[in-house]
mmCIF file of C-alpha atoms in Angstrom:
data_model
loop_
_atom_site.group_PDB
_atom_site.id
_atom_site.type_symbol
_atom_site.label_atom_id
_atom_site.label_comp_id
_atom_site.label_asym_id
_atom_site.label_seq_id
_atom_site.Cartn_x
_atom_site.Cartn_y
_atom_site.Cartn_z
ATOM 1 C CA UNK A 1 -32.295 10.393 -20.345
ATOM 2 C CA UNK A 2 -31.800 10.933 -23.952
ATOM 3 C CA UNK A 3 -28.744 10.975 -25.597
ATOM 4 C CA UNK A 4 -25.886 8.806 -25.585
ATOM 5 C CA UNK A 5 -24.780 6.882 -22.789
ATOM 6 C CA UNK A 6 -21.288 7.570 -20.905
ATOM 7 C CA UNK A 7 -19.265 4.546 -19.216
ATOM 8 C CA UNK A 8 -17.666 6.575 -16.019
ATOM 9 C CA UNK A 9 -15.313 4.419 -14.320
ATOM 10 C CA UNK A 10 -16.515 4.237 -10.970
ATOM 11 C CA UNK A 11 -14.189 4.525 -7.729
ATOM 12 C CA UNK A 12 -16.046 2.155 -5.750
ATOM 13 C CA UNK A 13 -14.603 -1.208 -5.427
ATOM 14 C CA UNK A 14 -15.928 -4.258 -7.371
ATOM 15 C CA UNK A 15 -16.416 -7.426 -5.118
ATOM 16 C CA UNK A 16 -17.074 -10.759 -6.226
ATOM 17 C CA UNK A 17 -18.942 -13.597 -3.921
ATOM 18 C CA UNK A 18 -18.927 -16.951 -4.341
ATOM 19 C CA UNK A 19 -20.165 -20.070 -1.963
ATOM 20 C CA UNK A 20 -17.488 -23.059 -2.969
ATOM 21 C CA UNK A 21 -18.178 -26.593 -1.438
ATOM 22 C CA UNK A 22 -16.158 -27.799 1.251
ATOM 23 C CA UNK A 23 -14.241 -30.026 -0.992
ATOM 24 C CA UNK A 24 -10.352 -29.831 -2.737
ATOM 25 C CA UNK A 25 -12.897 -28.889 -5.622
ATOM 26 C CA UNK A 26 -13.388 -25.233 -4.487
ATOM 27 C CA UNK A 27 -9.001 -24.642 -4.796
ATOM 28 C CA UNK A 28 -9.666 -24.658 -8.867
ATOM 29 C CA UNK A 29 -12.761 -22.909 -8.883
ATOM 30 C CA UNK A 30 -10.775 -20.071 -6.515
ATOM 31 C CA UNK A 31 -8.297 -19.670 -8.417
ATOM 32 C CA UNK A 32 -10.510 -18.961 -11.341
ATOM 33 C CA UNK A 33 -12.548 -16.766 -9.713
ATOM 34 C CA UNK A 34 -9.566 -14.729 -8.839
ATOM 35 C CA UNK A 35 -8.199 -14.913 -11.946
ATOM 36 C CA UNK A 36 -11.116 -13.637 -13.419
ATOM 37 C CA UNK A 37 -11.920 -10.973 -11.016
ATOM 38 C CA UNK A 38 -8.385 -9.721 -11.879
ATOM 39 C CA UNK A 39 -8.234 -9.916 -15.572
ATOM 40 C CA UNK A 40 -11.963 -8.554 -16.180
ATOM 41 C CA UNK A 41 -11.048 -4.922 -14.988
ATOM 42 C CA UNK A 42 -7.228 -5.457 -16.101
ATOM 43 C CA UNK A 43 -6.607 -4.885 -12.441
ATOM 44 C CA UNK A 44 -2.951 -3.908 -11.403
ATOM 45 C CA UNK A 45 -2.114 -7.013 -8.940
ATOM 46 C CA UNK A 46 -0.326 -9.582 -9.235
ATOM 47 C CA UNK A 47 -2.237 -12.268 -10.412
ATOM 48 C CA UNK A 48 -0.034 -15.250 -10.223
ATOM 49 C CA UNK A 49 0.384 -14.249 -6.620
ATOM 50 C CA UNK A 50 -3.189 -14.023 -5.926
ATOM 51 C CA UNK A 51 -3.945 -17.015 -7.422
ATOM 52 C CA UNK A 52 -1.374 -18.897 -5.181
ATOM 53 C CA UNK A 53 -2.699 -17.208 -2.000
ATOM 54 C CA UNK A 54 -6.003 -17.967 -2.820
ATOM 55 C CA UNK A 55 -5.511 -21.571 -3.094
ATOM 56 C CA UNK A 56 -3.610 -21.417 0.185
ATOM 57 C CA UNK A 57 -6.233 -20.021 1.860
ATOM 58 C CA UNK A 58 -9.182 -21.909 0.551
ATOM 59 C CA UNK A 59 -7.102 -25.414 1.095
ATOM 60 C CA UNK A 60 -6.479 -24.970 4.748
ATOM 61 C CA UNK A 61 -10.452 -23.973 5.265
ATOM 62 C CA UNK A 62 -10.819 -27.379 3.617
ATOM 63 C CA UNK A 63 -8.325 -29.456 5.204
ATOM 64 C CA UNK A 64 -8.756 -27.408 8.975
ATOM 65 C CA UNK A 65 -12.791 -27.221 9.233
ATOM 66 C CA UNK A 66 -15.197 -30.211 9.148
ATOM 67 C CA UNK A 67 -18.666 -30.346 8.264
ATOM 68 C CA UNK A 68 -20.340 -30.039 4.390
ATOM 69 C CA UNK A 69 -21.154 -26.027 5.030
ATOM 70 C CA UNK A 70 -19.752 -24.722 2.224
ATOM 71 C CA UNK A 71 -17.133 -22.225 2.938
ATOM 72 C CA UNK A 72 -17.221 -18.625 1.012
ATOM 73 C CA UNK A 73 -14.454 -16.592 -1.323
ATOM 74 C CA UNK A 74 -15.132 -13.099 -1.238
ATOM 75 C CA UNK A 75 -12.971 -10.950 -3.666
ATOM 76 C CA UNK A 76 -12.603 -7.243 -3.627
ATOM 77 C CA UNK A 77 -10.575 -4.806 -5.939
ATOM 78 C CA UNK A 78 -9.744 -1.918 -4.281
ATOM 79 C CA UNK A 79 -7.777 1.291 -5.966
ATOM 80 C CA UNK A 80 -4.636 0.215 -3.740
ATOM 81 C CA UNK A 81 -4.713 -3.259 -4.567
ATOM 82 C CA UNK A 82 -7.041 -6.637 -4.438
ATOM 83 C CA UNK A 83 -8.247 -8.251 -0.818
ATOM 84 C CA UNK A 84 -9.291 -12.223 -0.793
ATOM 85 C CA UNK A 85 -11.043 -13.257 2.180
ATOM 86 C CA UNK A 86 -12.297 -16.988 2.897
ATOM 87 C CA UNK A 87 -15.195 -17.492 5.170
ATOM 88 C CA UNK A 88 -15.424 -20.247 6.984
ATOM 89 C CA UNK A 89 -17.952 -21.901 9.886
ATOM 90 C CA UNK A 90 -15.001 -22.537 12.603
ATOM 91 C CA UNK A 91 -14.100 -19.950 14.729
ATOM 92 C CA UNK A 92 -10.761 -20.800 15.875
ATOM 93 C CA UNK A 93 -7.737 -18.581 14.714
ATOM 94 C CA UNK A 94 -5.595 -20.058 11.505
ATOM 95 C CA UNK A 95 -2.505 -21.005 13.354
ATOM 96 C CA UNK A 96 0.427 -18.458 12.819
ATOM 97 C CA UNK A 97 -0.551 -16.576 9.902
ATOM 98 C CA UNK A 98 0.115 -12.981 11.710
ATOM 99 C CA UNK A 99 3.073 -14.255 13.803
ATOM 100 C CA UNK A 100 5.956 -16.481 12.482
ATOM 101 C CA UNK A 101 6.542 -19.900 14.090
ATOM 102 C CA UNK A 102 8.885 -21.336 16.356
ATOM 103 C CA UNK A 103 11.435 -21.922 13.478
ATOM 104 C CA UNK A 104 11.546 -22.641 9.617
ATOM 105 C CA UNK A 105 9.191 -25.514 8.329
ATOM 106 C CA UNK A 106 10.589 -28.784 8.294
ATOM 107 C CA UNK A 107 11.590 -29.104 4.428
ATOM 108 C CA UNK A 108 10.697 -33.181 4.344
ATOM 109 C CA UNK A 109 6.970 -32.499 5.712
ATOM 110 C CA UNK A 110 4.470 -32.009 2.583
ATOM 111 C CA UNK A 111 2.626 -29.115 4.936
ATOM 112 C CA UNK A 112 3.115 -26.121 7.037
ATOM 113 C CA UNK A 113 4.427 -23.547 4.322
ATOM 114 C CA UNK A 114 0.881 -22.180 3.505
ATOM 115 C CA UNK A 115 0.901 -19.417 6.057
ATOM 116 C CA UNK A 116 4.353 -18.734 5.791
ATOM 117 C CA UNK A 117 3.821 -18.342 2.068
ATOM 118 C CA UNK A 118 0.533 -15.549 2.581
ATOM 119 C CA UNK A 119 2.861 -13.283 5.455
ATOM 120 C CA UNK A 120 5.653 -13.369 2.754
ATOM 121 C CA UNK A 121 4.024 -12.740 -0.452
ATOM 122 C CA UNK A 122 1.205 -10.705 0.804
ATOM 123 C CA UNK A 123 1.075 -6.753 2.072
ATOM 124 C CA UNK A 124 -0.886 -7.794 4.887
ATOM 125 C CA UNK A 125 -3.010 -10.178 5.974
ATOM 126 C CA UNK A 126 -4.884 -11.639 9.205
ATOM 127 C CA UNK A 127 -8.175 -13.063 10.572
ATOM 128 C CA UNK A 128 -11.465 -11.717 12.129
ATOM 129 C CA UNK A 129 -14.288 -13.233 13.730
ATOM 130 C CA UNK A 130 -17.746 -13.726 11.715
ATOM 131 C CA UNK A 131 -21.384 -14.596 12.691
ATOM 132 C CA UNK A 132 -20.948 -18.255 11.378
ATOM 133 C CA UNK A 133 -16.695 -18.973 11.998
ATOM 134 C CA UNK A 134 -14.028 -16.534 10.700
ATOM 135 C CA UNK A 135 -13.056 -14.820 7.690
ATOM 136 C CA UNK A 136 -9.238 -15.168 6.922
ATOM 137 C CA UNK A 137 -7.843 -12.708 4.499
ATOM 138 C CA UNK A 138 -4.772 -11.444 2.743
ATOM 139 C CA UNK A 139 -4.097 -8.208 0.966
ATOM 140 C CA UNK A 140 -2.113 -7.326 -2.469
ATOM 141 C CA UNK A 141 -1.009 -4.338 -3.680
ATOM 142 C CA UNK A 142 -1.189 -2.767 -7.190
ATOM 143 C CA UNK A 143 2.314 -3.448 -9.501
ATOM 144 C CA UNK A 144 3.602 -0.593 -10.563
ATOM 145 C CA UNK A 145 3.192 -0.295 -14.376
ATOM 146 C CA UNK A 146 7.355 -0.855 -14.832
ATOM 147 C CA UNK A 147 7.269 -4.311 -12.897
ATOM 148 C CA UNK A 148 4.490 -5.921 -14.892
ATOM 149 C CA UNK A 149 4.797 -8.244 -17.928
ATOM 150 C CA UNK A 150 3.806 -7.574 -20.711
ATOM 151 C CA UNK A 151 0.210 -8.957 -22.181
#
């Protein structure tokens, strides 16, 4: 083709894939990654809440799977909002992250408020089976323009 080129901005999503180790080292690298994915297209979510979910999410595949398989971030932008799955290799359900718990989380213990934290801040969120474990995921939508800080 001849002639200059034209950048059409596609509709499709953009998704970003990322193997982490199974180490507290992946929560940083996450949270760049999602960071990244977010600023690069000057996508509409929330970032700083994205960021925090993210870490949630890749801490208790840590802390709640054993083994040295690396678990997986997938990130997807989507024209309603951003999606952040973690993939990891065991199969069991995270504990209530689609139902609440039996009561509030005991305020002295240092754990417990990282699912409670993705059902509140998120639009949705949930779990599904995989070929090697689960994928557990949350969902953000896009800020309207008059909520957003500015740059």
């Amino acid at each position: 083709m001849n002639g200059p080129a034209v950048y059409e901005l596609s509709s499709a999503p953009a998704s970003w894939r990322i193997a982490l180790p199974h180490t507290a080292a992946a929560v940083p690298v996450a949270r760049a990654l999602v960071r990244t994915a977010l600023a690069e297209l000057e996508h509409r979510a929330d970032c700083d809440t994205a960021e925090l979910l993210t870490a949630e999410l890749v801490a208790n595949a840590v802390e709640h799977t054993t083994g040295e398989t690396p678990i997986e971030l997938v990130v997807e932008l989507l024209p309603s909002g951003c999606q952040v799955e973690v993939h990891d290799t065991d199969p069991a359900p995270p504990g209530d992250l689609t139902r609440p718990a039996g009561g509030p989380p005991d305020p002295w213990q240092e754990h417990g408020r990282g699912l409670l934290l993705i059902r509140a801040l998120s639009s949705s969120c949930g779990h599904r089976p995989t070929e090697s474990g689960k994928a557990v995921w949350f969902r953000l939508p896009v800020v309207p323009a008059q909520r957003r800080s500015p740059a």
